[in-house]
Coordinates of C-alpha atoms (C1' of nucleotides) in Angstrom, one line a residue:
Chain A
X1 CA -12.7 141.7 -29.2
X2 CA -13.5 138.5 -29.2
X3 CA -18.2 139.4 -29.0
X4 CA -17.8 142.3 -31.5
X5 CA -16.7 139.9 -34.5
X6 CA -19.7 138.0 -34.0
X7 CA -21.7 141.6 -34.7
X8 CA -23.6 143.2 -37.8
X9 CA -21.6 143.6 -41.2
X10 CA -22.7 146.6 -41.4
X11 CA -21.3 148.1 -37.3
X12 CA -18.2 146.5 -38.7
X13 CA -17.9 148.1 -41.8
X14 CA -18.8 151.7 -40.1
X15 CA -15.8 151.2 -37.4
X16 CA -13.2 150.5 -40.8
X17 CA -14.7 154.0 -42.2
X18 CA -15.2 156.0 -39.5
X19 CA -11.3 155.0 -38.1
X20 CA -9.7 155.2 -42.1
X21 CA -11.5 159.0 -42.1
X22 CA -11.1 159.8 -38.6
X23 CA -6.7 159.2 -39.0
X24 CA -6.5 161.3 -42.1
X25 CA -9.3 163.9 -41.7
X26 CA -9.1 165.1 -37.8
X27 CA -12.8 164.2 -35.7
X28 CA -14.2 167.3 -35.8
X29 CA -13.2 167.7 -40.1
X30 CA -15.2 164.0 -40.6
X31 CA -19.2 164.2 -41.1
X32 CA -21.0 160.9 -39.9
X33 CA -23.2 161.8 -43.7
X34 CA -19.1 161.5 -45.0
X35 CA -19.3 157.0 -42.5
X36 CA -21.2 156.0 -43.4
X37 CA -21.4 157.2 -47.3
X38 CA -17.3 155.2 -46.5
X39 CA -19.6 152.2 -45.1
X40 CA -22.9 152.2 -47.3
X41 CA -25.6 152.6 -45.4
X42 CA -27.6 154.5 -44.0
X43 CA -26.9 158.2 -41.3
X44 CA -29.3 155.9 -39.1
X45 CA -27.6 153.1 -39.0
X46 CA -24.5 155.3 -37.0
X47 CA -27.4 156.5 -33.8
X48 CA -28.3 152.4 -34.1
X49 CA -25.1 150.8 -33.6
X50 CA -23.3 153.3 -31.8
X51 CA -25.9 156.4 -30.1
X52 CA -23.6 159.2 -31.6
X53 CA -21.3 160.7 -32.9
X54 CA -18.4 160.9 -30.0
X55 CA -18.4 157.3 -29.5
X56 CA -18.4 156.5 -32.6
X57 CA -14.8 157.7 -31.9
X58 CA -13.7 156.1 -28.5
X59 CA -15.2 152.6 -30.3
X60 CA -12.6 153.3 -33.3
X61 CA -10.3 152.5 -31.2
X62 CA -11.7 150.5 -28.7
X63 CA -12.3 147.7 -31.4
X64 CA -9.8 148.8 -34.3
X65 CA -6.7 150.9 -32.8
X66 CA -5.9 149.1 -29.6
X67 CA -6.4 145.6 -31.3
X68 CA -3.9 146.9 -33.2
X69 CA -1.9 147.8 -31.1
X70 CA -1.2 144.6 -29.2
X71 CA -0.6 143.4 -32.6
X72 CA 2.9 146.0 -33.1
X73 CA 3.1 144.9 -29.9
X74 CA 3.9 141.3 -30.2
X75 CA 5.3 141.2 -33.3
X76 CA 8.3 143.4 -31.6
X77 CA 8.0 140.2 -29.0
X78 CA 8.9 138.0 -31.9
X79 CA 11.0 140.0 -33.3
X80 CA 13.3 139.9 -30.2
X81 CA 13.2 136.5 -30.0
X82 CA 13.8 135.5 -33.1
X83 CA 16.9 137.6 -33.0
X84 CA 18.0 136.2 -30.1
X85 CA 20.5 138.0 -27.7
X86 CA 18.5 140.3 -26.1
X87 CA 21.1 143.2 -26.9
X88 CA 19.9 147.6 -26.8
X89 CA 21.0 147.3 -30.5
X90 CA 18.7 143.7 -30.9
X91 CA 15.8 145.6 -28.8
X92 CA 15.9 149.3 -30.7
X93 CA 15.6 147.3 -33.9
X94 CA 13.1 144.8 -33.1
X95 CA 11.6 148.2 -32.2
X96 CA 11.7 149.6 -35.3
X97 CA 10.6 146.8 -37.7
X98 CA 8.0 145.8 -35.6
X99 CA 6.7 149.9 -36.3
X100 CA 8.0 150.7 -39.5
X101 CA 7.4 146.9 -41.2
X102 CA 5.7 145.1 -39.0
X103 CA 2.2 143.0 -38.8
X104 CA 0.2 146.0 -40.4
X105 CA 0.3 147.2 -44.0
X106 CA 0.9 149.9 -45.2
X107 CA -2.3 151.8 -45.5
X108 CA -3.1 150.4 -41.7
X109 CA -0.3 151.3 -40.5
X110 CA -0.4 154.6 -41.9
X111 CA -4.2 154.9 -40.2
X112 CA -2.6 153.7 -37.6
X113 CA 0.2 156.5 -36.3
X114 CA -1.9 159.2 -37.8
X115 CA -5.1 158.6 -35.3
X116 CA -1.7 158.6 -31.9
X117 CA -0.1 161.4 -34.2
X118 CA -3.9 163.1 -33.9
X119 CA -4.5 162.3 -30.2
X120 CA -1.2 163.1 -28.6
X121 CA -1.3 166.6 -30.8
X122 CA -4.1 166.5 -29.1
X123 CA -5.3 163.7 -26.2
X124 CA -9.3 163.4 -25.8
X125 CA -10.6 160.3 -23.1
X126 CA -9.4 158.2 -26.1
X127 CA -6.6 158.7 -25.0
X128 CA -6.4 158.5 -21.3
X129 CA -8.3 154.4 -22.8
X130 CA -4.5 153.7 -24.8
X131 CA -2.0 154.7 -22.5
X132 CA -3.8 152.5 -20.2
X133 CA -4.4 149.9 -22.2
X134 CA -1.5 150.4 -24.5
X135 CA 1.3 153.3 -23.8
X136 CA 2.3 152.0 -20.1
X137 CA 2.3 148.4 -19.7
X138 CA 4.0 148.7 -23.1
X139 CA 7.1 151.0 -22.1
X140 CA 7.4 149.6 -19.3
X141 CA 7.8 146.7 -20.8
X142 CA 10.4 148.3 -23.4
X143 CA 12.6 150.5 -20.7
X144 CA 12.8 147.6 -18.2
X145 CA 14.2 145.3 -21.5
X146 CA 17.0 148.6 -22.1
X147 CA 17.9 148.6 -18.5
X148 CA 19.4 146.6 -17.4
X149 CA 20.9 146.1 -22.0
X150 CA 22.2 149.1 -21.3
X151 CA 26.3 149.7 -20.5
X152 CA 26.3 153.1 -20.3
X153 CA 25.9 154.6 -16.8
X154 CA 22.3 156.1 -17.8
X155 CA 20.0 157.5 -15.6
X156 CA 15.8 156.2 -15.9
X157 CA 15.1 160.0 -17.8
X158 CA 17.6 159.6 -19.7
X159 CA 16.4 156.8 -20.8
X160 CA 12.1 157.2 -21.5
X161 CA 13.2 160.8 -22.7
X162 CA 16.5 158.4 -24.9
X163 CA 13.1 155.8 -25.6
X164 CA 10.5 158.9 -26.6
X165 CA 13.2 159.8 -28.4
X166 CA 13.0 157.2 -30.9
X167 CA 9.0 156.6 -31.0
X168 CA 9.4 160.5 -32.3
X169 CA 11.5 159.2 -35.4
X170 CA 9.5 156.6 -35.4
X171 CA 6.3 158.7 -36.0
X172 CA 7.0 161.5 -37.5
X173 CA 8.8 158.4 -40.9
X174 CA 5.6 157.1 -41.1
X175 CA 3.3 160.5 -40.2
X176 CA 4.8 163.3 -42.0
X177 CA 5.8 161.9 -45.0
X178 CA 5.8 165.1 -47.5
X179 CA 8.3 166.8 -45.9
X180 CA 10.2 163.4 -46.2
X181 CA 10.2 163.4 -49.6
X182 CA 9.8 166.5 -50.4
X183 CA 14.2 167.4 -48.4
X184 CA 15.2 163.7 -49.4
X185 CA 13.9 163.9 -53.0
X186 CA 12.1 160.1 -52.2
X187 CA 8.6 158.8 -53.3
X188 CA 8.5 156.4 -50.3
X189 CA 7.9 152.9 -52.2
X190 CA 8.8 150.0 -50.5
X191 CA 13.2 150.2 -50.4
X192 CA 12.8 153.6 -49.6
X193 CA 10.9 152.6 -46.7
X194 CA 13.9 149.7 -45.3
X195 CA 16.8 152.8 -45.7
X196 CA 14.4 154.9 -43.1
X197 CA 14.3 151.8 -40.7
X198 CA 18.4 151.4 -41.0
X199 CA 18.6 154.9 -40.4
X200 CA 15.7 155.3 -37.2
X201 CA 17.7 152.6 -36.5
X202 CA 21.6 153.8 -36.1
X203 CA 21.2 157.0 -35.4
X204 CA 19.6 155.9 -32.4
X205 CA 21.4 153.0 -31.5
X206 CA 24.3 156.0 -31.9
X207 CA 21.5 158.7 -29.8
X208 CA 22.0 155.5 -27.5
X209 CA 25.1 155.5 -27.3
X210 CA 26.2 152.1 -28.8
X211 CA 28.8 151.8 -32.0
X212 CA 28.0 150.9 -34.4
X213 CA 26.8 146.7 -34.3
X214 CA 25.0 144.6 -36.9
X215 CA 23.3 146.9 -39.7
X216 CA 20.9 144.8 -41.3
X217 CA 17.7 144.1 -41.7
Chain B
X22 CA 4.7 192.5 -42.6
X23 CA 5.5 196.2 -43.3
X24 CA 2.6 197.9 -44.7
X25 CA 0.5 194.8 -42.9
X26 CA 1.3 197.0 -39.2
X27 CA -0.1 199.9 -40.3
X28 CA -3.5 198.6 -41.5
X29 CA -6.4 198.4 -38.5
X30 CA -5.6 196.8 -35.5
X31 CA -9.3 194.8 -35.5
X32 CA -7.8 193.1 -38.6
X33 CA -4.5 191.9 -35.9
X34 CA -6.6 190.6 -33.2
X35 CA -8.8 187.9 -36.2
X36 CA -5.5 187.6 -37.4
X37 CA -3.9 187.1 -33.7
X38 CA -6.5 185.2 -32.3
X39 CA -7.3 183.0 -35.6
X40 CA -3.8 181.7 -34.8
X41 CA -4.0 180.5 -31.2
X42 CA -7.5 178.9 -31.5
X43 CA -6.4 177.5 -35.5
X44 CA -3.0 176.0 -34.1
X45 CA -4.9 174.4 -31.0
X46 CA -8.3 172.6 -32.2
X47 CA -6.9 172.1 -36.0
X48 CA -8.6 174.2 -39.1
X49 CA -12.0 172.9 -39.2
X50 CA -13.1 171.9 -35.2
X51 CA -12.6 176.9 -35.3
X52 CA -15.9 178.2 -36.0
X53 CA -15.2 182.2 -37.7
X54 CA -17.8 183.1 -34.3
X55 CA -15.3 181.3 -31.8
X56 CA -12.4 184.0 -33.7
X57 CA -14.6 186.8 -33.8
X58 CA -15.2 187.1 -30.2
X59 CA -11.9 186.1 -28.6
X60 CA -11.0 189.0 -30.7
X61 CA -13.7 191.5 -29.5
X62 CA -15.6 191.9 -32.7
X63 CA -17.7 191.3 -35.1
X64 CA -18.8 188.5 -37.4
X65 CA -18.6 190.7 -40.3
X66 CA -15.4 191.7 -39.5
X67 CA -13.4 188.4 -40.6
X68 CA -15.4 188.8 -44.2
X69 CA -14.1 192.5 -44.8
X70 CA -10.7 191.8 -43.7
X71 CA -10.6 188.5 -44.9
X72 CA -13.1 187.7 -47.4
X73 CA -13.7 184.1 -46.0
X74 CA -12.2 182.3 -43.6
X75 CA -10.1 180.1 -45.3
X76 CA -7.9 182.8 -46.9
X77 CA -7.5 183.9 -42.5
X78 CA -5.9 180.5 -41.9
X79 CA -3.4 181.5 -45.3
X80 CA -2.5 184.8 -44.0
X81 CA -2.1 183.3 -40.2
X82 CA 1.0 182.0 -42.1
X83 CA 1.9 184.6 -44.1
X84 CA 1.6 187.7 -41.3
X85 CA 2.5 185.5 -38.0
X86 CA 3.3 182.4 -38.7
X87 CA 6.2 183.2 -41.6
X88 CA 8.1 186.3 -40.0
X89 CA 8.2 184.0 -36.4
X90 CA 9.9 181.3 -38.1
X91 CA 12.0 184.2 -39.8
X92 CA 13.1 185.3 -36.5
X93 CA 14.2 181.5 -34.8
X94 CA 15.5 180.8 -38.3
X95 CA 18.1 184.6 -37.1
X96 CA 18.1 183.1 -33.4
X97 CA 20.4 180.1 -34.7
X98 CA 22.7 182.5 -36.9
X99 CA 22.9 184.3 -34.2
X100 CA 23.6 180.8 -31.9
X101 CA 26.1 179.9 -33.6
X102 CA 28.3 183.1 -33.6
X103 CA 28.0 183.8 -29.8
X104 CA 29.6 179.8 -29.7
X105 CA 32.5 181.1 -32.1
X106 CA 34.5 177.9 -33.5
X107 CA 31.1 176.4 -35.9
X108 CA 31.0 172.9 -35.2
X109 CA 28.6 170.0 -35.4
X110 CA 27.9 169.7 -31.8
X111 CA 28.2 173.6 -31.6
X112 CA 25.5 173.9 -34.6
X113 CA 23.2 170.8 -33.7
X114 CA 23.0 173.6 -29.8
X115 CA 21.8 175.9 -31.2
X116 CA 19.6 174.6 -34.0
X117 CA 17.8 173.3 -29.9
X118 CA 18.5 175.9 -28.2
X119 CA 16.7 177.9 -31.2
X120 CA 13.4 176.1 -31.2
X121 CA 12.8 174.8 -27.8
X122 CA 15.1 177.9 -26.1
X123 CA 14.9 180.1 -28.3
X124 CA 13.5 184.4 -28.7
X125 CA 9.8 182.9 -28.7
X126 CA 8.1 182.9 -25.4
X127 CA 6.7 179.3 -24.2
X128 CA 3.6 180.2 -25.4
X129 CA 4.1 181.8 -28.8
X130 CA 7.0 178.0 -29.7
X131 CA 3.3 176.0 -28.4
X132 CA 1.6 177.2 -30.8
X133 CA 4.2 177.5 -33.5
X134 CA 5.1 174.2 -33.3
X135 CA 1.3 172.2 -33.8
X136 CA 0.8 174.9 -36.0
X137 CA 3.2 173.0 -38.0
X138 CA 2.3 169.6 -36.6
X139 CA -1.3 170.3 -38.3
X140 CA 0.7 171.4 -41.7
X141 CA 3.0 168.1 -41.4
X142 CA 0.0 165.6 -40.6
X143 CA -2.2 167.4 -42.9
X144 CA -0.4 169.1 -45.2
X145 CA -3.1 172.1 -47.6
X146 CA -1.8 175.5 -49.5
X147 CA 0.1 176.7 -46.1
X148 CA 1.9 174.1 -46.6
X149 CA 3.6 174.7 -50.5
X150 CA 3.9 177.8 -49.2
X151 CA 6.4 177.9 -46.0
X152 CA 8.0 175.5 -48.1
X153 CA 9.8 177.1 -50.4
X154 CA 9.1 180.8 -48.4
X155 CA 11.3 179.3 -44.7
X156 CA 12.0 175.5 -44.6
X157 CA 13.5 174.4 -48.1
X158 CA 16.5 178.3 -47.4
X159 CA 17.0 177.1 -44.1
X160 CA 17.5 173.2 -44.0
X161 CA 19.3 174.4 -47.3
X162 CA 21.7 176.2 -44.1
X163 CA 21.9 173.9 -42.4
X164 CA 22.8 170.8 -44.1
X165 CA 25.7 172.8 -46.0
X166 CA 27.1 173.9 -42.4
X167 CA 26.3 170.3 -42.0
X168 CA 28.6 169.1 -44.5
X169 CA 31.4 170.9 -43.8
X170 CA 32.0 170.2 -39.9
X171 CA 31.2 166.3 -39.6
X172 CA 34.3 164.6 -39.4
X173 CA 32.3 160.3 -40.4
X174 CA 32.1 159.7 -43.7
X175 CA 28.0 160.6 -44.6
X176 CA 26.4 160.6 -47.7
X177 CA 24.2 163.4 -48.3
X178 CA 21.2 161.4 -48.3
X179 CA 22.7 160.8 -43.9
X180 CA 23.5 163.3 -43.7
X181 CA 19.2 165.1 -44.5
X182 CA 17.5 161.9 -42.3
X183 CA 19.8 162.6 -38.9
X184 CA 18.7 166.3 -39.4
X185 CA 14.8 164.8 -40.2
X186 CA 15.2 162.8 -37.2
X187 CA 17.0 165.9 -34.1
X188 CA 13.8 167.8 -35.5
X189 CA 11.5 165.1 -35.5
X190 CA 12.3 165.5 -31.6
X191 CA 12.2 169.2 -31.1
X192 CA 8.6 168.6 -32.9
X193 CA 8.0 165.9 -30.7
X194 CA 9.2 166.5 -27.1
X195 CA 7.4 170.4 -28.1
X196 CA 3.7 169.9 -29.0
X197 CA 3.4 165.9 -27.4
X198 CA 3.6 167.2 -24.1
X199 CA 1.2 165.2 -22.4
X200 CA 3.2 161.9 -22.9
X201 CA 6.7 163.9 -22.0
X202 CA 4.9 164.6 -18.8
X203 CA 3.0 161.0 -18.4
X204 CA 6.3 158.9 -19.3
X205 CA 8.9 161.3 -17.3
X206 CA 6.5 162.1 -14.5
X207 CA 7.5 165.9 -15.0
X208 CA 5.9 169.2 -15.9
X209 CA 7.2 171.4 -18.4
X210 CA 8.5 173.7 -16.8
X211 CA 11.6 176.0 -17.2
X212 CA 13.8 173.3 -15.6
X213 CA 12.3 170.2 -17.1
X214 CA 12.5 171.7 -20.9
X215 CA 16.6 172.6 -20.3
X216 CA 16.8 168.8 -19.1
X217 CA 14.9 168.4 -22.6
X218 CA 16.9 170.3 -24.8
X219 CA 19.8 169.2 -23.2
X220 CA 18.5 165.8 -24.2
X221 CA 18.3 166.7 -27.7
X222 CA 21.1 167.7 -27.9
X223 CA 22.8 164.7 -26.7
X224 CA 20.8 162.7 -28.0
X225 CA 21.2 163.6 -31.5
X226 CA 24.8 164.7 -31.4
X227 CA 25.3 160.8 -30.0
X228 CA 23.4 159.8 -33.6
X229 CA 25.5 162.3 -35.8
X230 CA 28.0 160.6 -34.8
X231 CA 30.3 162.5 -32.5
X232 CA 30.8 161.9 -29.0
X233 CA 30.5 163.4 -26.3
X234 CA 31.1 167.6 -26.3
X235 CA 30.5 170.2 -24.2
X236 CA 27.0 169.2 -22.2
X237 CA 26.4 172.8 -20.5
X238 CA 23.1 174.6 -21.5
Chain C
dG17 C1' -31.0 145.9 -38.2
dT18 C1' -31.4 149.1 -42.1
dC19 C1' -34.5 152.5 -44.4
dT20 C1' -36.8 157.6 -45.2
dA21 C1' -38.4 161.9 -43.0
dT22 C1' -37.9 165.8 -40.8
dA23 C1' -36.4 167.9 -37.1
dG24 C1' -33.3 171.6 -34.9
dC25 C1' -29.3 174.0 -34.6
dA26 C1' -25.0 175.7 -36.1
dG27 C1' -22.5 177.0 -39.8
dG28 C1' -20.3 180.5 -43.0
dA29 C1' -21.5 184.5 -45.7
dT30 C1' -23.3 188.4 -47.3
dA31 C1' -26.4 193.0 -47.4
dG32 C1' -27.4 197.2 -45.8
dA33 C1' -27.6 200.9 -42.2
dC34 C1' -24.1 203.7 -39.8
Chain D
dG26 C1' -14.3 199.7 -40.5
dT27 C1' -17.5 197.9 -37.8
dC28 C1' -22.0 196.5 -36.4
dT29 C1' -27.1 194.3 -36.6
dA30 C1' -29.9 191.4 -38.8
dT31 C1' -30.8 187.3 -42.4
dC32 C1' -29.8 183.2 -45.2
dC33 C1' -29.3 178.6 -46.1
dT34 C1' -26.4 175.0 -46.6
dG35 C1' -25.2 171.0 -44.6
dC36 C1' -25.2 169.2 -39.9
dT37 C1' -26.0 165.5 -35.8
dA38 C1' -29.4 163.6 -33.7
dT39 C1' -34.7 161.2 -33.5
dA40 C1' -38.8 159.3 -34.9
dG41 C1' -40.9 155.8 -36.9
dA42 C1' -41.9 152.7 -41.2
dC43 C1' -40.8 148.3 -42.7

DNA sequence: GTCTATAGCAGGATAGAC
DNA sequence: GTCTATCCTGCTATAGAC
């Protein structure tokens, strides 16, 4: 991540274009021609910088997705620190805020979550990388925090499943925007996003068996 | 749906093969050649029966996905009837059971949910059809039931969002099997599926603000 | 490091025999 | 209604000039 920033500007443009297109349409549905057209360069540039389409896809994760995921994790830690007390409510709120309002622009967040939703549904080599470098350490970290804070008796498996329930909502509400808009009758304005965030926090906290506590965003 | 059963056997085989492949790989990633190879027929048969690839995709929804979704809805109603009292716990349980253990074979259910997950992430004309004929009426039906049964004061929007939270978990736990297995350390045996089902029911019931009630599957 | 040109192949779709 | 044979487009990937 340090050296890639010093490399060719064209390479950066290709990575950006590729990520946006892969997120929107999926690997197979995107053509290299489309990518270079968006990036404003020639088709041979992809081969020069990445060798082949597949390795471009993997490097999108390596140099774009993973660093961004680490920024989200860092935001979670900062949210937690700001909230002072490390209780369950604080953890869930810090999680939801980091993933739904966090350090990413709205566009970046959609791209980020869609790319992940695609890998979840159809894991590839990229997924292994993400599990190892991002998900496994983060899940471990959050589980440890939750384990200490949760009051109600709860075995390890229930804790893991509850965390996955929380992630499932975060992913759903940020990936499946169309059905959410359809059934709530609301467009994704910033006010509505805050409302969604509050809902996920409240629903999940109760789901974890914590009564109502702080409710402001 | 009545007349399609009387049509050519080849047409049925193509629909079956196409659905399985579209669910697994997505529209663009599947080739017509692959479909006819799986269906054991010739490539010209697709053109004869469906005109073009796109309309084959749409007819998969028309003649396979939608009828199956209606069977799941019917299972929900029967679950509800069996449970006797129409309280919130009964509704949530009937929902989760219909979608996660319901009338579909394990294979059918994965296919069904993956196809939906794909449409959610990238809605096409098929999604409009599904919204109109399946989702909108069903959401309306379940919302009405919930509205009558929920005790705690809850506005209409909160009710809709809570229902979506429940669906998000159902979809996640049946589509994202790999990460779920990874982080729980469990394979998707029938015992584990029951455990997941119980988790979703318990988490969602608490999420809706109902305390613990019946807990057997 | 970026381009043009092109090889080589796989895809969707169709014509026409049976 | 199902087949074989074929058209043509658009894809990835590379060779080679600049």
